[in-house]
Structure formats: structure tokens, C-alpha cells
PDB file of C-alpha atoms in Angstrom:
ATOM      1  CA  UNK A   1       3.512   4.504  57.145  1.00 49.00           C
ATOM      2  CA  UNK A   2       0.343   6.561  56.679  1.00 53.00           C
ATOM      3  CA  UNK A   3       2.089   8.612  54.015  1.00 51.00           C
ATOM      4  CA  UNK A   4       2.990   5.459  52.065  1.00 49.00           C
ATOM      5  CA  UNK A   5      -0.575   4.134  52.323  1.00 53.00           C
ATOM      6  CA  UNK A   6      -1.970   7.487  51.193  1.00 52.00           C
ATOM      7  CA  UNK A   7       0.359   7.574  48.182  1.00 51.00           C
ATOM      8  CA  UNK A   8      -0.630   4.028  47.215  1.00 52.00           C
ATOM      9  CA  UNK A   9      -4.328   4.918  47.529  1.00 51.00           C
ATOM     10  CA  UNK A  10      -3.923   7.982  45.275  1.00 52.00           C
ATOM     11  CA  UNK A  11      -2.086   5.898  42.681  1.00 51.00           C
ATOM     12  CA  UNK A  12      -4.826   3.251  42.779  1.00 53.00           C
ATOM     13  CA  UNK A  13      -7.544   5.875  42.432  1.00 51.00           C
ATOM     14  CA  UNK A  14      -5.740   7.466  39.479  1.00 51.00           C
ATOM     15  CA  UNK A  15      -5.499   4.119  37.694  1.00 50.00           C
ATOM     16  CA  UNK A  16      -9.233   3.512  38.175  1.00 49.00           C
ATOM     17  CA  UNK A  17     -10.087   6.939  36.774  1.00 48.00           C
ATOM     18  CA  UNK A  18      -7.792   6.318  33.781  1.00 46.00           C
ATOM     19  CA  UNK A  19      -9.514   3.020  33.008  1.00 45.00           C
ATOM     20  CA  UNK A  20     -12.947   4.619  33.294  1.00 46.00           C
ATOM     21  CA  UNK A  21     -11.918   7.461  30.975  1.00 44.00           C
ATOM     22  CA  UNK A  22     -10.524   5.054  28.401  1.00 42.00           C
ATOM     23  CA  UNK A  23     -13.738   3.025  28.545  1.00 45.00           C
ATOM     24  CA  UNK A  24     -15.894   6.097  27.972  1.00 42.00           C
ATOM     25  CA  UNK A  25     -13.745   7.324  25.096  1.00 40.00           C
ATOM     26  CA  UNK A  26     -13.806   3.910  23.444  1.00 41.00           C
ATOM     27  CA  UNK A  27     -17.608   3.791  23.352  1.00 46.00           C
ATOM     28  CA  UNK A  28     -19.123   4.678  19.987  1.00 46.00           C
ATOM     29  CA  UNK A  29     -20.962   7.952  19.819  1.00 43.00           C
ATOM     30  CA  UNK A  30     -24.615   8.345  18.894  1.00 49.00           C
ATOM     31  CA  UNK A  31     -25.089   6.747  15.491  1.00 58.00           C
ATOM     32  CA  UNK A  32     -26.060   9.219  12.808  1.00 62.00           C
ATOM     33  CA  UNK A  33     -28.558   8.391  10.097  1.00 73.00           C
ATOM     34  CA  UNK A  34     -26.936   7.891   6.713  1.00 75.00           C
ATOM     35  CA  UNK A  35     -29.298  10.413   5.104  1.00 77.00           C
ATOM     36  CA  UNK A  36     -28.418  13.030   7.728  1.00 83.00           C
ATOM     37  CA  UNK A  37     -24.744  12.969   6.750  1.00 90.00           C
ATOM     38  CA  UNK A  38     -23.337  15.794   4.622  1.00 93.00           C
ATOM     39  CA  UNK A  39     -23.141  14.839   0.913  1.00 94.00           C
ATOM     40  CA  UNK A  40     -19.601  14.736  -0.498  1.00 94.00           C
ATOM     41  CA  UNK A  41     -18.920  14.306  -4.218  1.00 93.00           C
ATOM     42  CA  UNK A  42     -16.092  12.323  -5.810  1.00 91.00           C
ATOM     43  CA  UNK A  43     -14.485  15.598  -6.918  1.00 91.00           C
ATOM     44  CA  UNK A  44     -14.556  16.940  -3.357  1.00 93.00           C
ATOM     45  CA  UNK A  45     -13.150  13.652  -2.100  1.00 93.00           C
ATOM     46  CA  UNK A  46     -10.283  13.817  -4.618  1.00 91.00           C
ATOM     47  CA  UNK A  47      -9.162  17.163  -3.160  1.00 93.00           C
ATOM     48  CA  UNK A  48      -8.152  15.364   0.039  1.00 93.00           C
ATOM     49  CA  UNK A  49      -5.571  12.858  -1.153  1.00 89.00           C
ATOM     50  CA  UNK A  50      -2.531  13.622   0.991  1.00 90.00           C
ATOM     51  CA  UNK A  51      -1.175  13.192   4.505  1.00 88.00           C
ATOM     52  CA  UNK A  52      -2.151  16.815   5.219  1.00 92.00           C
ATOM     53  CA  UNK A  53      -5.796  16.031   4.436  1.00 93.00           C
ATOM     54  CA  UNK A  54      -6.742  12.396   3.955  1.00 94.00           C
ATOM     55  CA  UNK A  55     -10.367  11.515   3.243  1.00 95.00           C
ATOM     56  CA  UNK A  56     -11.474   8.011   2.300  1.00 94.00           C
ATOM     57  CA  UNK A  57     -14.820   6.672   1.085  1.00 93.00           C
ATOM     58  CA  UNK A  58     -15.755   3.218   2.392  1.00 92.00           C
ATOM     59  CA  UNK A  59     -19.117   1.564   1.686  1.00 90.00           C
ATOM     60  CA  UNK A  60     -20.697   4.871   0.722  1.00 91.00           C
ATOM     61  CA  UNK A  61     -19.466   6.845   3.730  1.00 93.00           C
ATOM     62  CA  UNK A  62     -16.638   9.373   3.843  1.00 95.00           C
ATOM     63  CA  UNK A  63     -14.083   9.510   6.649  1.00 95.00           C
ATOM     64  CA  UNK A  64     -11.496  12.176   7.453  1.00 96.00           C
ATOM     65  CA  UNK A  65      -8.622  10.118   8.874  1.00 93.00           C
ATOM     66  CA  UNK A  66      -5.990  12.874   8.684  1.00 92.00           C
ATOM     67  CA  UNK A  67      -5.332  12.771  12.437  1.00 91.00           C
ATOM     68  CA  UNK A  68      -4.904   8.996  12.320  1.00 89.00           C
ATOM     69  CA  UNK A  69      -2.332   8.869   9.495  1.00 86.00           C
ATOM     70  CA  UNK A  70       0.736   9.276  11.818  1.00 84.00           C
ATOM     71  CA  UNK A  71      -0.575   6.471  14.067  1.00 82.00           C
ATOM     72  CA  UNK A  72      -1.254   3.893  11.346  1.00 79.00           C
ATOM     73  CA  UNK A  73       0.779   0.724  12.120  1.00 72.00           C
ATOM     74  CA  UNK A  74       2.064   0.167   8.566  1.00 71.00           C
ATOM     75  CA  UNK A  75       4.208   2.398   6.369  1.00 73.00           C
ATOM     76  CA  UNK A  76       2.504   5.750   5.774  1.00 76.00           C
ATOM     77  CA  UNK A  77       2.587   5.351   1.989  1.00 76.00           C
ATOM     78  CA  UNK A  78       0.417   2.218   2.264  1.00 76.00           C
ATOM     79  CA  UNK A  79      -2.379   4.260   3.827  1.00 80.00           C
ATOM     80  CA  UNK A  80      -1.871   7.314   1.604  1.00 84.00           C
ATOM     81  CA  UNK A  81      -2.432   5.147  -1.486  1.00 83.00           C
ATOM     82  CA  UNK A  82      -6.162   5.185  -0.619  1.00 86.00           C
ATOM     83  CA  UNK A  83      -6.564   8.846   0.332  1.00 91.00           C
ATOM     84  CA  UNK A  84      -8.884  10.970  -1.797  1.00 92.00           C
ATOM     85  CA  UNK A  85     -10.650   8.028  -3.410  1.00 90.00           C
ATOM     86  CA  UNK A  86     -13.211   5.259  -3.040  1.00 90.00           C
ATOM     87  CA  UNK A  87     -11.353   2.816  -0.781  1.00 88.00           C
ATOM     88  CA  UNK A  88     -13.769  -0.010  -0.058  1.00 87.00           C
ATOM     89  CA  UNK A  89     -11.589  -2.585  -1.802  1.00 83.00           C
ATOM     90  CA  UNK A  90      -8.574  -1.791   0.374  1.00 81.00           C
ATOM     91  CA  UNK A  91     -10.697  -1.814   3.520  1.00 85.00           C
ATOM     92  CA  UNK A  92     -12.281  -5.180   2.725  1.00 81.00           C
ATOM     93  CA  UNK A  93      -8.912  -6.721   1.802  1.00 78.00           C
ATOM     94  CA  UNK A  94      -6.463  -5.859   4.553  1.00 70.00           C
ATOM     95  CA  UNK A  95      -5.060  -9.218   3.543  1.00 66.00           C
ATOM     96  CA  UNK A  96      -6.342 -11.299   0.614  1.00 61.00           C
ATOM     97  CA  UNK A  97      -9.965 -12.100   1.459  1.00 63.00           C
ATOM     98  CA  UNK A  98      -9.626 -10.696   5.013  1.00 70.00           C
ATOM     99  CA  UNK A  99     -11.337  -7.437   5.973  1.00 76.00           C
ATOM    100  CA  UNK A 100     -10.407  -5.078   8.808  1.00 79.00           C
ATOM    101  CA  UNK A 101     -11.510  -6.148  12.279  1.00 79.00           C
ATOM    102  CA  UNK A 102     -14.678  -5.016  14.093  1.00 82.00           C
ATOM    103  CA  UNK A 103     -12.404  -3.020  16.402  1.00 83.00           C
ATOM    104  CA  UNK A 104     -10.993  -1.155  13.401  1.00 84.00           C
ATOM    105  CA  UNK A 105     -14.535  -0.523  12.146  1.00 86.00           C
ATOM    106  CA  UNK A 106     -15.505   0.978  15.504  1.00 86.00           C
ATOM    107  CA  UNK A 107     -12.439   3.214  15.419  1.00 88.00           C
ATOM    108  CA  UNK A 108     -13.203   4.282  11.852  1.00 90.00           C
ATOM    109  CA  UNK A 109     -16.620   5.623  12.862  1.00 91.00           C
ATOM    110  CA  UNK A 110     -14.922   8.313  14.950  1.00 91.00           C
ATOM    111  CA  UNK A 111     -13.761   9.935  11.699  1.00 93.00           C
ATOM    112  CA  UNK A 112     -17.099   9.875   9.846  1.00 94.00           C
ATOM    113  CA  UNK A 113     -17.835  13.189   8.113  1.00 95.00           C
ATOM    114  CA  UNK A 114     -20.287  12.485   5.288  1.00 94.00           C
ATOM    115  CA  UNK A 115     -21.760  10.272   2.591  1.00 93.00           C
ATOM    116  CA  UNK A 116     -20.457   9.814  -0.953  1.00 93.00           C
ATOM    117  CA  UNK A 117     -22.653  11.068  -3.803  1.00 92.00           C
ATOM    118  CA  UNK A 118     -22.291  11.749  -7.515  1.00 89.00           C
ATOM    119  CA  UNK A 119     -22.797  15.141  -9.162  1.00 86.00           C
ATOM    120  CA  UNK A 120     -26.559  14.637  -9.179  1.00 85.00           C
ATOM    121  CA  UNK A 121     -26.643  13.836  -5.453  1.00 85.00           C
ATOM    122  CA  UNK A 122     -27.234  10.115  -5.910  1.00 88.00           C
ATOM    123  CA  UNK A 123     -25.319   7.671  -3.672  1.00 87.00           C
ATOM    124  CA  UNK A 124     -22.116   6.233  -5.155  1.00 85.00           C
ATOM    125  CA  UNK A 125     -21.942   2.468  -4.897  1.00 75.00           C
ATOM    126  CA  UNK A 126     -18.690   0.926  -3.564  1.00 70.00           C
ATOM    127  CA  UNK A 127     -16.450  -0.325  -6.362  1.00 52.00           C
ATOM    128  CA  UNK A 128     -16.082  -3.939  -5.194  1.00 43.00           C
ATOM    129  CA  UNK A 129     -19.761  -4.405  -4.271  1.00 43.00           C
ATOM    130  CA  UNK A 130     -21.039  -5.723  -0.978  1.00 41.00           C
ATOM    131  CA  UNK A 131     -18.449  -6.994   1.512  1.00 41.00           C
ATOM    132  CA  UNK A 132     -18.344 -10.708   2.311  1.00 38.00           C
ATOM    133  CA  UNK A 133     -19.649 -10.012   5.814  1.00 39.00           C
ATOM    134  CA  UNK A 134     -22.915  -8.675   4.368  1.00 41.00           C
ATOM    135  CA  UNK A 135     -23.468 -11.694   2.113  1.00 40.00           C
ATOM    136  CA  UNK A 136     -25.470 -14.776   3.035  1.00 43.00           C
ATOM    137  CA  UNK A 137     -23.251 -17.174   4.992  1.00 46.00           C
ATOM    138  CA  UNK A 138     -23.038 -19.682   2.138  1.00 42.00           C
ATOM    139  CA  UNK A 139     -21.858 -16.981  -0.302  1.00 42.00           C
ATOM    140  CA  UNK A 140     -19.383 -15.564   2.194  1.00 43.00           C
ATOM    141  CA  UNK A 141     -17.774 -18.981   2.648  1.00 44.00           C
ATOM    142  CA  UNK A 142     -17.603 -19.448  -1.101  1.00 44.00           C
ATOM    143  CA  UNK A 143     -16.034 -16.003  -1.596  1.00 46.00           C
ATOM    144  CA  UNK A 144     -13.141 -16.854   0.722  1.00 53.00           C
ATOM    145  CA  UNK A 145     -12.675 -20.443  -0.410  1.00 57.00           C
ATOM    146  CA  UNK A 146      -9.338 -21.278  -2.096  1.00 55.00           C
ATOM    147  CA  UNK A 147     -11.345 -23.229  -4.662  1.00 58.00           C
ATOM    148  CA  UNK A 148     -13.199 -20.058  -5.672  1.00 59.00           C
ATOM    149  CA  UNK A 149     -10.754 -17.252  -4.859  1.00 64.00           C
ATOM    150  CA  UNK A 150      -7.606 -17.461  -6.986  1.00 62.00           C
ATOM    151  CA  UNK A 151      -5.939 -14.674  -5.021  1.00 65.00           C
ATOM    152  CA  UNK A 152      -6.336 -16.625  -1.778  1.00 65.00           C
ATOM    153  CA  UNK A 153      -5.175 -19.823  -3.461  1.00 65.00           C
ATOM    154  CA  UNK A 154      -1.990 -18.161  -4.720  1.00 65.00           C
ATOM    155  CA  UNK A 155      -1.305 -16.787  -1.244  1.00 65.00           C
ATOM    156  CA  UNK A 156      -1.670 -20.225   0.328  1.00 66.00           C
ATOM    157  CA  UNK A 157       0.765 -21.668  -2.225  1.00 65.00           C
ATOM    158  CA  UNK A 158       3.260 -18.889  -1.591  1.00 74.00           C
ATOM    159  CA  UNK A 159       2.970 -17.590  -5.164  1.00 78.00           C
ATOM    160  CA  UNK A 160       3.165 -13.864  -5.964  1.00 85.00           C
ATOM    161  CA  UNK A 161      -0.271 -12.273  -6.106  1.00 87.00           C
ATOM    162  CA  UNK A 162      -1.434 -10.062  -8.933  1.00 89.00           C
ATOM    163  CA  UNK A 163      -1.088  -6.435  -7.941  1.00 91.00           C
ATOM    164  CA  UNK A 164       1.205  -3.426  -7.785  1.00 94.00           C
ATOM    165  CA  UNK A 165       4.632  -3.845  -6.148  1.00 94.00           C
ATOM    166  CA  UNK A 166       7.410  -1.552  -4.924  1.00 94.00           C
ATOM    167  CA  UNK A 167      10.850  -2.570  -3.669  1.00 94.00           C
ATOM    168  CA  UNK A 168      14.282  -1.145  -2.910  1.00 94.00           C
ATOM    169  CA  UNK A 169      17.932  -2.113  -2.697  1.00 94.00           C
ATOM    170  CA  UNK A 170      19.966  -0.192  -0.130  1.00 91.00           C
ATOM    171  CA  UNK A 171      23.643  -0.284   0.736  1.00 88.00           C
ATOM    172  CA  UNK A 172      25.051   1.324   3.887  1.00 82.00           C
ATOM    173  CA  UNK A 173      21.834   3.224   4.441  1.00 81.00           C
ATOM    174  CA  UNK A 174      21.698   4.661   0.917  1.00 87.00           C
ATOM    175  CA  UNK A 175      18.966   3.697  -1.547  1.00 90.00           C
ATOM    176  CA  UNK A 176      20.521   2.671  -4.852  1.00 93.00           C
ATOM    177  CA  UNK A 177      17.570   1.032  -6.615  1.00 94.00           C
ATOM    178  CA  UNK A 178      13.880   1.753  -6.061  1.00 95.00           C
ATOM    179  CA  UNK A 179      11.663  -0.124  -8.482  1.00 95.00           C
ATOM    180  CA  UNK A 180       7.951  -0.472  -9.174  1.00 96.00           C
ATOM    181  CA  UNK A 181       5.987  -2.947 -11.283  1.00 96.00           C
ATOM    182  CA  UNK A 182       2.713  -4.802 -11.683  1.00 95.00           C
ATOM    183  CA  UNK A 183       2.117  -8.538 -11.792  1.00 94.00           C
ATOM    184  CA  UNK A 184      -0.615  -9.924 -14.058  1.00 91.00           C
ATOM    185  CA  UNK A 185      -1.029 -13.701 -14.151  1.00 87.00           C
ATOM    186  CA  UNK A 186       2.544 -14.023 -12.929  1.00 87.00           C
ATOM    187  CA  UNK A 187       3.949 -11.751 -15.672  1.00 91.00           C
ATOM    188  CA  UNK A 188       5.732  -8.416 -15.191  1.00 95.00           C
ATOM    189  CA  UNK A 189       4.074  -5.238 -16.453  1.00 95.00           C
ATOM    190  CA  UNK A 190       4.726  -1.489 -16.116  1.00 95.00           C
ATOM    191  CA  UNK A 191       8.242  -2.005 -14.720  1.00 96.00           C
ATOM    192  CA  UNK A 192      10.062   1.269 -14.006  1.00 95.00           C
ATOM    193  CA  UNK A 193      12.677   2.836 -11.755  1.00 96.00           C
ATOM    194  CA  UNK A 194      11.597   5.304  -9.101  1.00 94.00           C
ATOM    195  CA  UNK A 195      15.227   5.828  -8.081  1.00 94.00           C
ATOM    196  CA  UNK A 196      18.535   4.656  -9.559  1.00 93.00           C
ATOM    197  CA  UNK A 197      21.830   5.917  -8.158  1.00 91.00           C
ATOM    198  CA  UNK A 198      25.345   4.785  -7.318  1.00 89.00           C
ATOM    199  CA  UNK A 199      28.199   6.661  -5.632  1.00 86.00           C
ATOM    200  CA  UNK A 200      26.366   9.963  -5.837  1.00 87.00           C
ATOM    201  CA  UNK A 201      25.384   9.604  -9.500  1.00 90.00           C
ATOM    202  CA  UNK A 202      21.659   9.882 -10.284  1.00 94.00           C
ATOM    203  CA  UNK A 203      21.368   7.687 -13.363  1.00 92.00           C
ATOM    204  CA  UNK A 204      17.805   8.815 -14.074  1.00 93.00           C
ATOM    205  CA  UNK A 205      19.060  12.385 -14.518  1.00 94.00           C
ATOM    206  CA  UNK A 206      21.817  11.498 -16.992  1.00 93.00           C
ATOM    207  CA  UNK A 207      21.629  12.879 -20.517  1.00 92.00           C
ATOM    208  CA  UNK A 208      23.049  11.642 -23.779  1.00 90.00           C
ATOM    209  CA  UNK A 209      26.730  12.491 -23.869  1.00 89.00           C
ATOM    210  CA  UNK A 210      27.289  11.984 -20.135  1.00 92.00           C
ATOM    211  CA  UNK A 211      30.060   9.499 -19.378  1.00 90.00           C
ATOM    212  CA  UNK A 212      27.800   6.970 -17.656  1.00 90.00           C
ATOM    213  CA  UNK A 213      24.834   7.398 -20.006  1.00 91.00           C
ATOM    214  CA  UNK A 214      25.530   3.981 -21.651  1.00 91.00           C
ATOM    215  CA  UNK A 215      24.921   2.341 -18.265  1.00 89.00           C
ATOM    216  CA  UNK A 216      21.579   4.108 -18.108  1.00 91.00           C
ATOM    217  CA  UNK A 217      20.739   2.658 -21.525  1.00 91.00           C
ATOM    218  CA  UNK A 218      21.530  -0.817 -20.194  1.00 90.00           C
ATOM    219  CA  UNK A 219      19.149  -0.298 -17.292  1.00 92.00           C
ATOM    220  CA  UNK A 220      16.464   0.744 -19.755  1.00 92.00           C
ATOM    221  CA  UNK A 221      17.065  -2.475 -21.665  1.00 92.00           C
ATOM    222  CA  UNK A 222      16.339  -4.412 -18.483  1.00 92.00           C
ATOM    223  CA  UNK A 223      12.955  -2.695 -18.356  1.00 93.00           C
ATOM    224  CA  UNK A 224      12.232  -3.455 -21.999  1.00 94.00           C
ATOM    225  CA  UNK A 225      13.288  -7.117 -21.825  1.00 92.00           C
ATOM    226  CA  UNK A 226      11.468  -7.930 -18.605  1.00 94.00           C
ATOM    227  CA  UNK A 227       8.210  -6.285 -19.728  1.00 95.00           C
ATOM    228  CA  UNK A 228       5.626  -9.013 -20.283  1.00 93.00           C
ATOM    229  CA  UNK A 229       8.017 -11.754 -19.120  1.00 91.00           C
ATOM    230  CA  UNK A 230       7.160 -14.271 -16.391  1.00 89.00           C
ATOM    231  CA  UNK A 231       8.436 -13.252 -12.968  1.00 89.00           C
ATOM    232  CA  UNK A 232      10.961 -16.117 -13.059  1.00 87.00           C
ATOM    233  CA  UNK A 233      12.803 -14.212 -15.790  1.00 89.00           C
ATOM    234  CA  UNK A 234      14.330 -11.925 -13.136  1.00 89.00           C
ATOM    235  CA  UNK A 235      16.873 -14.642 -12.333  1.00 87.00           C
ATOM    236  CA  UNK A 236      18.568 -13.835 -15.635  1.00 86.00           C
ATOM    237  CA  UNK A 237      19.775 -10.637 -13.953  1.00 85.00           C
ATOM    238  CA  UNK A 238      22.388 -12.692 -12.112  1.00 84.00           C
ATOM    239  CA  UNK A 239      24.039 -12.866 -15.548  1.00 82.00           C
ATOM    240  CA  UNK A 240      23.337  -9.309 -16.786  1.00 80.00           C
ATOM    241  CA  UNK A 241      25.403  -9.768 -19.926  1.00 78.00           C
ATOM    242  CA  UNK A 242      22.632 -12.096 -21.142  1.00 79.00           C
ATOM    243  CA  UNK A 243      20.032  -9.350 -20.672  1.00 82.00           C
ATOM    244  CA  UNK A 244      21.635  -6.239 -22.163  1.00 85.00           C
ATOM    245  CA  UNK A 245      23.801  -5.141 -25.074  1.00 84.00           C
ATOM    246  CA  UNK A 246      27.406  -4.094 -24.733  1.00 81.00           C
ATOM    247  CA  UNK A 247      26.817  -0.399 -25.408  1.00 78.00           C
ATOM    248  CA  UNK A 248      29.822   1.729 -26.304  1.00 73.00           C
ATOM    249  CA  UNK A 249      32.245  -0.656 -24.653  1.00 75.00           C
ATOM    250  CA  UNK A 250      30.303  -1.060 -21.381  1.00 75.00           C
ATOM    251  CA  UNK A 251      29.948  -4.681 -20.347  1.00 69.00           C
ATOM    252  CA  UNK A 252      26.719  -6.125 -19.006  1.00 61.00           C
ATOM    253  CA  UNK A 253      28.368  -6.524 -15.613  1.00 60.00           C
ATOM    254  CA  UNK A 254      28.612  -2.719 -15.298  1.00 70.00           C
ATOM    255  CA  UNK A 255      24.938  -2.384 -14.468  1.00 70.00           C
ATOM    256  CA  UNK A 256      25.199  -4.590 -11.360  1.00 75.00           C
ATOM    257  CA  UNK A 257      22.145  -6.673 -12.137  1.00 82.00           C
ATOM    258  CA  UNK A 258      22.169  -8.272  -8.675  1.00 86.00           C
ATOM    259  CA  UNK A 259      21.034  -4.945  -7.202  1.00 91.00           C
ATOM    260  CA  UNK A 260      18.078  -4.745  -9.557  1.00 93.00           C
ATOM    261  CA  UNK A 261      16.994  -8.299  -8.818  1.00 91.00           C
ATOM    262  CA  UNK A 262      17.392  -7.611  -5.092  1.00 93.00           C
ATOM    263  CA  UNK A 263      15.011  -4.653  -5.390  1.00 94.00           C
ATOM    264  CA  UNK A 264      12.477  -6.782  -7.282  1.00 94.00           C
ATOM    265  CA  UNK A 265      12.703  -9.591  -4.740  1.00 91.00           C
ATOM    266  CA  UNK A 266      12.354  -7.049  -1.935  1.00 93.00           C
ATOM    267  CA  UNK A 267       9.084  -5.935  -3.537  1.00 93.00           C
ATOM    268  CA  UNK A 268       7.850  -9.535  -3.675  1.00 92.00           C
ATOM    269  CA  UNK A 269       8.840 -10.111  -0.049  1.00 91.00           C
ATOM    270  CA  UNK A 270       6.994  -6.976   1.049  1.00 89.00           C
ATOM    271  CA  UNK A 271       3.856  -8.177  -0.703  1.00 88.00           C
ATOM    272  CA  UNK A 272       1.253  -6.337  -2.750  1.00 89.00           C
ATOM    273  CA  UNK A 273       1.512  -2.567  -2.388  1.00 89.00           C
ATOM    274  CA  UNK A 274      -1.881  -1.962  -4.012  1.00 87.00           C
ATOM    275  CA  UNK A 275      -4.448  -4.326  -5.447  1.00 80.00           C
ATOM    276  CA  UNK A 276      -5.179  -4.113  -9.195  1.00 70.00           C
TER     277      UNK A 276
END
């Protein structure tokens, strides 16, 4: 009986010590003066734009978040998009008009390494200006009002937001279509394939004279004929013969337009990959 009580006491004591340790580690360290921070130029910042070394500048301060990259809750590529650059816009818009939480801000301070300066040593101002939280209350409310913020209004209506998108179509665990594009005022721009393959054939690597090269040409026609079109034009891909020419005896159905539209709709479902 005494042995059981002793074991329970040790377990209780261990849990208390764990909670105390977590509390101490979660407390912010001694705040450093902005002027005491090491100056870091934009060129130096740009040298750290990968998962192996990821620095971000937010509101004039530079953070080395390399150790945090594997623990970020979203896909790694979402975070890496902001490495090596001024990232205030992404920080202040975790979602349209919604900044990261105070808890995230406290965590970010653990990775503070310097302040952002230009080549002459002068501070570099954040690209998007002051965050809504630093504005007078009346301006902050106006900045996040659907009547004033078109991006927020489009989100509330369920309409695609302007921005950069990426999407994929997979079949049996194999990526067949990986596509990227921008939306501007609801119109498609800069549409391109990042990956295009079927049954082991890499269509992007095909050259003129290859047997399936005409199919590649049809896929290029999709790009050309969707460029600048409203996003609703993608539904024409359900009838691919209306979108492409019959090149060298290949019918429009050969290009399997449903897979391309699925990749585009996947991108829209995922949401904005990067803000414009």
C-alpha cells in the first residue's frame, strides 16, 4: 500500500514540475531595445529563403524561424513562401483581414535576431504599412469592414479572392496535374502547369516529334484560351473539344479536360496560396 502511495506521490510531483517548467519556458524573455538589435539588410535577409535557413522580416524586425518550420501547422510550402523577404503582409493577414494571434506574436519573439535596414542603415518600413491593431479604433473597424474591404466582402460571399493559387489532381496517389495561376478581379492570369503527367509520361518534357506531343499542344491551348478569361470559363473544360483544336488527328477529349478543371477547382478550394 505504501509503495502504491509513494508511486502516486512521485507521479504527482513530476506533473507539478512539468507544469512549472512549461510556465517558465512560455514566459517572454527580457525585451530588447529595437536599436540594440543587430542590423540586417534586405540582401542579407534574401540569403535565408529556404527551409534550411528561414528568416522573415515583420514590422521592421527580423526573425530566424528555421527551427519552427517543421512544426508549423499548415503545409510547409505556405510558410516557405515568406522566407527571405519582408513578410508583414502575410503576418497581418493569416486570413483576410485577420492577423496572427497574440499567442503567436509571443512565440515569434523567441526567434528575434535583428532589425531590418537598407544599405545606408536606415530602417525599412513594412510593405503594407501599420497593422490594423496599431490604428485608432475607428480606423481599425473601418479597415475590416465588408463595406470598405473588398477582399473581406468577397470572402463573406464565398467568391474567389484575388491572389495566387496552386492546385493538383491526383489519381491513385499519383499527381497527374499540378497547376498554378493568379486571379485578378475574378479573371485568370499567369496560368501554367507545374506538373503534367499520365501513365508515366511527363508531358512537359515532350519534344516536337514525340508521339504524344500533339496532346501537349492541346494543353498549351488551354493555357492560352483561359488567360484573361473569367474564372467561370473553366467549366468549358468539361467539353474540351470546345477549347482546343484537333491537332494531327487528336481529339479534344484526349487531353482529359476534367482533370485540369479538377486541379483548378482544388486550388480554389484550398484558398489563396499567396496574396498579390
